Amino acid sequence: MRFILGSSSPRRKELLRELIDDFEVAKPDVDEAQLAGEDALDHVLRLSKAKASAVAHQQPAAPAGAPFVVLAADTVIIRPGSSGARTSLGKPDTPAEARETLVLLRGTPHTVATGFTLLSSDGRCVSRLVETKVCMRQYTDGEMDRYIATGDPFDKAGSYAIQDEVFRPAETVDGSYSNVVGLPLEVLRDELRAFGVPVKAA
């Protein structure tokens, strides 16, 4: 059975290798824009389903095509808005946007939510949403600007990589650390086994 990661994220590829040795990578072509009035958690889960479906439709139909399972995911940074509503922080397009986000997050807690979907060629589908609470440290303006200058924030929701060993943005992490990086390996391991996908021993 083929296993396909529906993501071009190098971080997700690295994480998945902790569970599975042999998998393919396919980039889903979906509109990632949040719908008007859509809750941030609903958005991230909907995108994981849309990405999995898009990659599944790229595959040859049975009987010509081999059986497969697709994994797709989306991660979002969420913080409480002034009115109490949840607001999501996307990927920055410019250094100014990255700085604005990092200033907003500095010294405060937020939630990292990853939605992932497993979709098989025989129609089985499961979607899960995993949340991790992160509190950022009081990094200085200089630390923040040097980190932005590396270019690292520009493909990351929330403008940071928690695993960066120089910037070290987080003070505390409550929940799955790998979820903040891009895949909640603890939950994903159980769901893969339920799908009949062999995984490495913990």
Coordinates of N, CA and C in Angstrom, one line a residue:
M1 N 0.8 -1.2 0.0 CA 0.0 0.0 0.0 C 0.9 1.2 0.0
R2 N 0.5 2.2 -0.9 CA 1.3 3.4 -1.0 C 0.8 4.4 0.2
F3 N 1.8 5.1 0.7 CA 1.5 6.2 1.7 C 1.9 7.5 1.1
I4 N 1.1 8.5 1.1 CA 1.3 9.7 0.5 C 1.2 10.9 1.5
L5 N 2.2 11.7 1.6 CA 2.1 12.9 2.5 C 1.7 14.0 1.6
G6 N 0.5 14.6 1.8 CA 0.0 15.7 1.0 C 0.5 17.0 1.5
S7 N 1.8 17.2 1.4 CA 2.4 18.5 2.0 C 3.8 18.6 1.4
S8 N 4.2 19.9 1.1 CA 5.5 20.2 0.7 C 6.4 20.7 1.8
S9 N 5.8 20.7 3.0 CA 6.6 21.2 4.2 C 7.7 20.3 4.6
P10 N 9.0 20.8 4.6 CA 10.1 19.9 5.0 C 10.0 19.5 6.4
R11 N 9.3 20.3 7.3 CA 9.2 19.9 8.7 C 8.3 18.7 8.8
R12 N 7.2 18.7 8.1 CA 6.3 17.6 8.1 C 6.9 16.3 7.6
K13 N 7.7 16.4 6.6 CA 8.5 15.3 6.1 C 9.4 14.7 7.1
E14 N 10.1 15.6 7.8 CA 11.0 15.1 8.9 C 10.3 14.4 10.0
L15 N 9.1 15.0 10.4 CA 8.3 14.4 11.5 C 7.8 13.1 11.1
L16 N 7.3 13.0 9.9 CA 6.6 11.7 9.4 C 7.7 10.6 9.4
R17 N 8.9 10.9 9.1 CA 10.0 9.9 9.0 C 10.2 9.3 10.4
E18 N 9.8 9.9 11.5 CA 9.9 9.3 12.8 C 8.9 8.2 13.0
L19 N 7.8 8.1 12.1 CA 6.8 7.1 12.2 C 6.9 6.1 11.0
I20 N 7.2 6.6 9.8 CA 7.2 5.8 8.6 C 8.4 6.0 7.8
D21 N 9.0 5.0 7.2 CA 10.2 5.1 6.4 C 9.9 5.4 5.0
D22 N 8.9 4.7 4.4 CA 8.6 4.7 3.0 C 7.3 5.5 2.7
F23 N 7.4 6.6 2.1 CA 6.3 7.4 1.7 C 6.6 8.3 0.6
E24 N 5.6 8.7 -0.1 CA 5.7 9.6 -1.2 C 5.2 11.0 -0.8
V25 N 5.5 12.0 -1.6 CA 5.1 13.4 -1.3 C 4.4 14.0 -2.5
A26 N 3.3 14.6 -2.2 CA 2.5 15.2 -3.3 C 2.0 16.6 -2.7
K27 N 2.1 17.6 -3.6 CA 1.7 18.9 -3.1 C 0.2 19.2 -3.5
P28 N -0.7 19.4 -2.5 CA -2.1 19.7 -2.8 C -2.3 21.1 -3.4
D29 N -3.2 21.2 -4.3 CA -3.5 22.5 -4.9 C -4.9 22.9 -4.4
V30 N -4.9 23.7 -3.3 CA -6.2 24.1 -2.7 C -6.1 25.6 -2.4
D31 N -7.2 26.2 -2.3 CA -7.3 27.6 -1.9 C -7.3 27.6 -0.3
E32 N -6.3 28.2 0.3 CA -6.2 28.1 1.7 C -6.8 29.3 2.4
A33 N -7.5 30.2 1.7 CA -8.1 31.4 2.3 C -9.2 31.0 3.3
Q34 N -9.3 31.7 4.4 CA -10.3 31.5 5.4 C -11.6 32.1 4.9
L35 N -12.7 31.3 5.0 CA -14.0 31.8 4.6 C -14.5 32.9 5.5
A36 N -15.3 33.7 5.0 CA -15.9 34.8 5.8 C -16.7 34.2 7.0
G37 N -16.4 34.6 8.2 CA -17.1 34.2 9.4 C -16.7 32.8 9.8
E38 N -15.7 32.2 9.2 CA -15.3 30.8 9.5 C -14.4 30.8 10.8
D39 N -14.7 30.0 11.7 CA -13.9 29.9 12.9 C -12.5 29.3 12.6
A40 N -11.5 29.8 13.3 CA -10.1 29.4 13.0 C -9.9 27.9 13.1
L41 N -10.5 27.2 14.1 CA -10.4 25.8 14.2 C -11.1 25.0 13.1
D42 N -12.3 25.5 12.7 CA -13.0 24.9 11.6 C -12.2 25.1 10.3
H43 N -11.6 26.2 10.2 CA -10.8 26.5 9.0 C -9.6 25.5 8.8
V44 N -8.9 25.3 9.9 CA -7.7 24.4 9.8 C -8.1 22.9 9.6
L45 N -9.3 22.5 10.1 CA -9.7 21.2 9.9 C -10.3 21.0 8.5
R46 N -11.0 22.0 8.0 CA -11.5 22.0 6.6 C -10.3 21.9 5.6
L47 N -9.3 22.7 5.9 CA -8.2 22.6 4.9 C -7.5 21.3 4.9
S48 N -7.4 20.6 6.1 CA -6.7 19.3 6.1 C -7.5 18.3 5.2
K49 N -8.9 18.4 5.3 CA -9.7 17.5 4.5 C -9.6 17.9 3.0
A50 N -9.6 19.2 2.7 CA -9.5 19.6 1.3 C -8.2 19.2 0.7
K51 N -7.1 19.3 1.4 CA -5.8 18.9 0.9 C -5.7 17.4 0.7
A52 N -6.2 16.6 1.6 CA -6.2 15.1 1.5 C -7.1 14.7 0.2
S53 N -8.2 15.4 0.1 CA -9.1 15.0 -1.1 C -8.4 15.4 -2.4
A54 N -7.7 16.6 -2.4 CA -7.1 17.0 -3.6 C -6.0 16.0 -4.0
V55 N -5.2 15.6 -3.1 CA -4.1 14.6 -3.4 C -4.7 13.3 -3.8
A56 N -5.7 12.8 -3.1 CA -6.4 11.6 -3.5 C -6.8 11.6 -5.0
H57 N -7.4 12.7 -5.4 CA -7.9 12.8 -6.7 C -6.8 12.9 -7.8
Q58 N -5.6 13.1 -7.4 CA -4.4 13.1 -8.3 C -4.0 11.7 -8.6
Q59 N -4.4 10.7 -7.8 CA -3.9 9.4 -7.9 C -4.7 8.6 -9.0
P60 N -4.1 7.6 -9.7 CA -4.8 6.8 -10.6 C -5.9 6.0 -9.9
A61 N -7.1 5.9 -10.6 CA -8.2 5.2 -10.1 C -8.0 3.7 -10.1
A62 N -8.6 3.0 -9.1 CA -8.5 1.5 -9.1 C -9.3 1.0 -10.3
P63 N -9.0 -0.2 -10.9 CA -7.9 -1.1 -10.4 C -6.5 -0.8 -10.9
A64 N -6.4 0.2 -11.8 CA -5.0 0.5 -12.3 C -4.1 1.0 -11.2
G65 N -4.6 1.8 -10.3 CA -3.8 2.3 -9.3 C -3.7 1.4 -8.1
A66 N -2.5 1.4 -7.4 CA -2.4 0.7 -6.2 C -3.1 1.3 -5.0
P67 N -3.6 0.6 -4.0 CA -4.2 1.2 -2.8 C -3.3 2.2 -2.2
F68 N -3.9 3.2 -1.6 CA -3.1 4.2 -1.0 C -3.8 4.8 0.2
V69 N -3.0 5.5 1.1 CA -3.5 6.3 2.2 C -2.8 7.7 2.0
V70 N -3.6 8.7 2.1 CA -3.1 10.1 2.1 C -3.2 10.7 3.5
L71 N -2.1 11.4 3.8 CA -2.1 12.2 5.1 C -1.9 13.7 4.6
A72 N -2.8 14.5 5.1 CA -2.7 16.0 4.9 C -3.0 16.7 6.2
A73 N -2.4 17.9 6.3 CA -2.5 18.6 7.6 C -2.4 20.1 7.3
D74 N -2.9 20.8 8.3 CA -2.7 22.3 8.3 C -2.6 22.8 9.7
T75 N -1.7 23.7 9.9 CA -1.4 24.3 11.3 C -1.7 25.7 11.3
V76 N -2.3 26.2 12.4 CA -2.6 27.6 12.6 C -2.3 28.1 14.0
I77 N -1.9 29.3 14.1 CA -1.6 30.0 15.4 C -2.9 30.8 15.8
I78 N -3.4 30.5 17.0 CA -4.6 31.2 17.4 C -4.4 31.9 18.7
R79 N -4.9 33.2 18.8 CA -4.8 33.9 20.0 C -6.2 34.6 20.2
P80 N -6.5 34.8 21.5 CA -7.8 35.5 21.8 C -7.8 36.9 21.2
G81 N -8.9 37.3 20.6 CA -9.1 38.7 20.1 C -9.6 39.6 21.2
S82 N -9.6 40.9 20.9 CA -10.1 41.8 21.9 C -11.5 41.6 22.3
S83 N -12.3 41.0 21.4 CA -13.7 40.8 21.7 C -14.0 39.4 22.3
G84 N -12.9 38.6 22.5 CA -13.0 37.2 23.0 C -13.0 36.2 21.9
A85 N -13.3 36.7 20.6 CA -13.3 35.7 19.5 C -11.9 35.3 19.2
R86 N -11.7 34.1 18.6 CA -10.4 33.6 18.2 C -10.0 34.2 16.9
T87 N -8.7 34.6 16.9 CA -8.2 35.1 15.6 C -6.9 34.3 15.3
S88 N -6.7 34.0 14.0 CA -5.6 33.2 13.6 C -4.5 34.1 13.0
L89 N -3.3 33.7 13.1 CA -2.1 34.4 12.6 C -1.5 33.5 11.5
G90 N -1.5 34.0 10.3 CA -1.0 33.3 9.1 C 0.5 33.5 8.9
K91 N 1.0 33.1 7.7 CA 2.4 33.3 7.4 C 2.7 34.7 6.9
P92 N 3.8 35.3 7.3 CA 4.1 36.7 6.9 C 4.6 36.7 5.5
D93 N 4.3 37.8 4.8 CA 4.8 38.1 3.5 C 6.0 39.0 3.5
T94 N 6.2 39.8 4.5 CA 7.3 40.7 4.6 C 7.9 40.7 6.0
P95 N 9.1 41.3 6.1 CA 9.7 41.4 7.4 C 8.9 42.2 8.4
A96 N 8.2 43.2 7.9 CA 7.4 44.0 8.7 C 6.2 43.2 9.3
E97 N 5.6 42.4 8.5 CA 4.5 41.5 9.0 C 5.0 40.5 10.0
A98 N 6.2 39.9 9.7 CA 6.8 39.0 10.7 C 7.1 39.7 12.0
R99 N 7.6 40.9 12.0 CA 7.9 41.6 13.2 C 6.6 42.0 14.0
E100 N 5.6 42.4 13.2 CA 4.3 42.7 13.9 C 3.8 41.5 14.6
T101 N 3.8 40.3 14.0 CA 3.3 39.1 14.6 C 4.2 38.7 15.8
L102 N 5.5 38.8 15.7 CA 6.3 38.4 16.8 C 6.2 39.3 18.0
V103 N 6.0 40.6 17.7 CA 5.8 41.6 18.8 C 4.4 41.2 19.5
L104 N 3.4 40.9 18.7 CA 2.1 40.5 19.3 C 2.2 39.3 20.2
L105 N 3.0 38.3 19.8 CA 3.1 37.1 20.5 C 4.0 37.1 21.7
R106 N 5.0 38.1 21.7 CA 6.0 38.1 22.8 C 5.4 38.2 24.2
G107 N 5.9 37.2 25.0 CA 5.5 37.2 26.4 C 4.1 36.8 26.7
T108 N 3.4 36.3 25.7 CA 2.0 36.0 25.9 C 1.7 34.5 25.4
P109 N 0.6 34.0 25.9 CA 0.2 32.6 25.5 C -0.6 32.6 24.2
H110 N -0.5 31.5 23.5 CA -1.4 31.3 22.3 C -1.6 29.8 22.1
T111 N -2.4 29.5 21.2 CA -2.7 28.1 20.9 C -2.2 27.7 19.5
V112 N -1.6 26.6 19.4 CA -1.2 26.1 18.1 C -2.1 24.9 17.8
A113 N -2.9 25.0 16.7 CA -3.8 23.9 16.3 C -3.5 23.3 15.0
T114 N -3.4 22.0 15.0 CA -3.1 21.3 13.8 C -4.3 20.4 13.5
G115 N -4.9 20.5 12.3 CA -5.9 19.5 11.8 C -5.2 18.6 10.9
F116 N -5.4 17.3 11.0 CA -4.9 16.4 10.0 C -6.0 15.4 9.6
T117 N -5.9 14.9 8.4 CA -6.8 14.0 7.8 C -6.1 12.8 7.1
L118 N -6.6 11.6 7.4 CA -6.1 10.4 6.7 C -7.3 10.0 5.8
L119 N -7.0 9.8 4.5 CA -8.0 9.4 3.5 C -7.4 8.2 2.7
S120 N -8.1 7.1 2.7 CA -7.7 6.0 1.9 C -8.4 5.8 0.6
S121 N -7.8 5.0 -0.3 CA -8.4 4.8 -1.6 C -9.7 4.0 -1.6
D122 N -9.9 3.3 -0.4 CA -11.2 2.6 -0.3 C -12.3 3.5 0.4
G123 N -12.0 4.7 0.6 CA -13.0 5.6 1.1 C -13.0 5.9 2.6
R124 N -12.1 5.2 3.3 CA -12.0 5.5 4.8 C -11.4 6.9 5.0
C125 N -12.0 7.6 6.0 CA -11.5 8.9 6.3 C -11.6 9.3 7.7
V126 N -10.6 9.8 8.3 CA -10.7 10.3 9.7 C -9.9 11.6 9.8
S127 N -10.5 12.6 10.5 CA -9.9 13.9 10.7 C -9.8 14.1 12.2
R128 N -8.7 14.7 12.6 CA -8.5 15.0 14.0 C -7.9 16.4 14.2
L129 N -8.2 17.0 15.3 CA -7.7 18.4 15.6 C -7.0 18.3 16.9
V130 N -5.8 18.8 17.0 CA -5.0 18.7 18.2 C -4.5 20.1 18.5
E131 N -4.6 20.5 19.8 CA -4.2 21.8 20.2 C -3.1 21.8 21.2
T132 N -2.2 22.7 21.1 CA -1.1 22.8 22.1 C -1.0 24.3 22.5
K133 N -0.8 24.5 23.8 CA -0.7 25.8 24.4 C 0.8 26.2 24.5
V134 N 1.1 27.3 23.9 CA 2.5 27.8 23.9 C 2.5 29.2 24.6
C135 N 3.5 29.5 25.4 CA 3.7 30.8 25.9 C 5.1 31.3 25.5
M136 N 5.1 32.4 24.8 CA 6.4 32.9 24.3 C 7.2 33.6 25.4
R137 N 8.5 33.6 25.2 CA 9.4 34.3 26.2 C 9.5 35.7 25.8
Q138 N 10.1 36.5 26.7 CA 10.3 37.9 26.4 C 11.6 38.2 25.6
Y139 N 11.6 37.7 24.4 CA 12.8 38.0 23.6 C 12.9 39.5 23.3
T140 N 14.2 39.9 23.1 CA 14.4 41.3 22.9 C 14.2 41.7 21.4
D141 N 14.1 43.0 21.1 CA 13.9 43.4 19.8 C 15.1 43.0 18.9
G142 N 16.3 43.0 19.5 CA 17.5 42.6 18.7 C 17.4 41.1 18.3
E143 N 17.0 40.3 19.3 CA 16.9 38.9 19.0 C 15.8 38.6 17.9
M144 N 14.7 39.3 18.0 CA 13.7 39.2 17.0 C 14.1 39.6 15.6
D145 N 14.8 40.8 15.6 CA 15.2 41.3 14.3 C 16.3 40.4 13.6
R146 N 17.2 39.8 14.4 CA 18.2 38.9 13.9 C 17.5 37.7 13.4
Y147 N 16.5 37.2 14.1 CA 15.8 36.0 13.6 C 15.0 36.3 12.3
I148 N 14.4 37.4 12.2 CA 13.7 37.7 11.0 C 14.7 37.8 9.8
A149 N 15.8 38.4 10.1 CA 16.9 38.5 9.0 C 17.3 37.2 8.4
T150 N 17.1 36.1 9.2 CA 17.5 34.8 8.6 C 16.6 34.3 7.6
G151 N 15.4 34.9 7.5 CA 14.4 34.5 6.5 C 13.5 33.3 7.0
D152 N 13.8 32.8 8.2 CA 13.1 31.6 8.7 C 11.6 31.8 8.9
P153 N 11.1 33.0 9.3 CA 9.7 33.2 9.6 C 8.7 33.1 8.4
F154 N 9.2 33.2 7.2 CA 8.4 33.5 6.1 C 7.5 32.3 5.5
D155 N 7.8 31.1 5.9 CA 6.9 30.0 5.5 C 6.3 29.4 6.7
K156 N 6.1 30.2 7.8 CA 5.6 29.6 9.0 C 4.4 30.4 9.6
A157 N 3.4 29.7 9.9 CA 2.2 30.4 10.6 C 2.7 30.9 12.0
G158 N 2.4 32.2 12.2 CA 2.9 32.8 13.5 C 4.3 33.3 13.4
S159 N 4.9 33.2 12.3 CA 6.3 33.8 12.0 C 7.4 33.2 12.9
Y160 N 7.2 32.0 13.4 CA 8.3 31.4 14.1 C 8.4 29.9 14.0
A161 N 9.6 29.3 14.2 CA 9.8 27.9 14.3 C 10.2 27.6 15.8
I162 N 9.3 26.8 16.5 CA 9.6 26.6 17.9 C 10.9 25.9 18.1
Q163 N 11.4 25.1 17.1 CA 12.6 24.3 17.2 C 13.8 25.1 16.9
D164 N 13.7 26.3 16.5 CA 14.9 27.1 16.2 C 15.8 27.2 17.5
E165 N 17.0 26.7 17.4 CA 17.9 26.6 18.5 C 18.6 27.9 18.9
V166 N 18.6 28.9 18.0 CA 19.2 30.2 18.3 C 18.1 31.1 18.9
F167 N 17.0 31.3 18.2 CA 16.0 32.2 18.6 C 15.2 31.7 19.9
R168 N 15.0 30.4 19.9 CA 14.3 29.7 21.1 C 13.1 30.6 21.6
P169 N 12.0 30.7 20.7 CA 11.0 31.6 21.0 C 10.1 31.3 22.2
A170 N 9.9 30.0 22.5 CA 8.9 29.6 23.5 C 9.5 29.5 24.9
E171 N 8.7 29.9 25.9 CA 9.1 29.7 27.3 C 8.5 28.4 27.8
T172 N 7.3 28.1 27.5 CA 6.6 26.9 27.9 C 5.8 26.3 26.8
V173 N 5.7 25.0 26.8 CA 4.8 24.3 25.9 C 4.0 23.3 26.7
D174 N 2.7 23.4 26.6 CA 1.7 22.5 27.3 C 1.0 21.7 26.2
G175 N 1.4 20.5 26.1 CA 0.8 19.6 25.1 C 1.9 19.0 24.1
S176 N 1.5 18.6 23.0 CA 2.4 18.0 22.0 C 3.3 19.0 21.4
Y177 N 4.6 18.8 21.6 CA 5.6 19.7 21.0 C 5.6 19.5 19.5
S178 N 5.6 18.2 19.0 CA 5.6 18.0 17.5 C 4.4 18.6 16.8
N179 N 3.3 18.8 17.6 CA 2.1 19.5 17.0 C 2.5 20.9 16.6
V180 N 3.3 21.6 17.4 CA 3.7 23.0 17.1 C 4.6 23.0 15.9
V181 N 5.4 22.0 15.7 CA 6.3 21.9 14.5 C 5.5 21.6 13.2
G182 N 4.4 20.8 13.4 CA 3.6 20.6 12.2 C 2.7 19.3 12.2
L183 N 3.0 18.3 13.0 CA 2.3 17.1 13.1 C 2.2 16.6 14.5
P184 N 1.1 16.3 15.1 CA 1.0 15.7 16.4 C 1.3 14.2 16.4
L185 N 2.5 13.8 16.5 CA 2.9 12.5 16.3 C 2.3 11.5 17.2
E186 N 2.0 11.9 18.5 CA 1.4 10.9 19.4 C 0.0 10.5 19.0
V187 N -0.8 11.4 18.5 CA -2.2 11.1 18.1 C -2.1 10.5 16.7
L188 N -1.2 11.0 15.8 CA -1.1 10.4 14.5 C -0.7 9.0 14.5
R189 N 0.2 8.6 15.4 CA 0.6 7.2 15.5 C -0.5 6.3 15.7
D190 N -1.4 6.6 16.6 CA -2.6 5.8 16.9 C -3.5 5.7 15.7
E191 N -3.7 6.8 15.0 CA -4.6 6.8 13.9 C -4.1 6.0 12.7
L192 N -2.7 6.1 12.5 CA -2.1 5.3 11.5 C -2.3 3.8 11.7
R193 N -2.1 3.4 13.0 CA -2.2 2.0 13.3 C -3.7 1.5 13.1
A194 N -4.6 2.4 13.4 CA -6.1 2.1 13.2 C -6.4 1.9 11.7
F195 N -5.6 2.6 10.8 CA -5.8 2.5 9.4 C -5.0 1.3 8.8
G196 N -4.3 0.6 9.6 CA -3.5 -0.5 9.2 C -2.2 -0.1 8.5
V197 N -1.7 1.1 8.9 CA -0.4 1.5 8.3 C 0.7 1.2 9.3
P198 N 1.7 0.4 8.9 CA 2.8 0.0 9.9 C 3.6 1.2 10.3
V199 N 3.8 1.4 11.6 CA 4.6 2.5 12.1 C 5.8 2.0 12.9
K200 N 6.8 2.8 13.0 CA 7.9 2.4 13.9 C 7.5 2.4 15.3
A201 N 8.2 1.6 16.1 CA 8.0 1.5 17.5 C 8.3 2.8 18.2
A202 N 7.5 3.1 19.2 CA 7.7 4.4 19.9 C 9.0 4.4 20.7

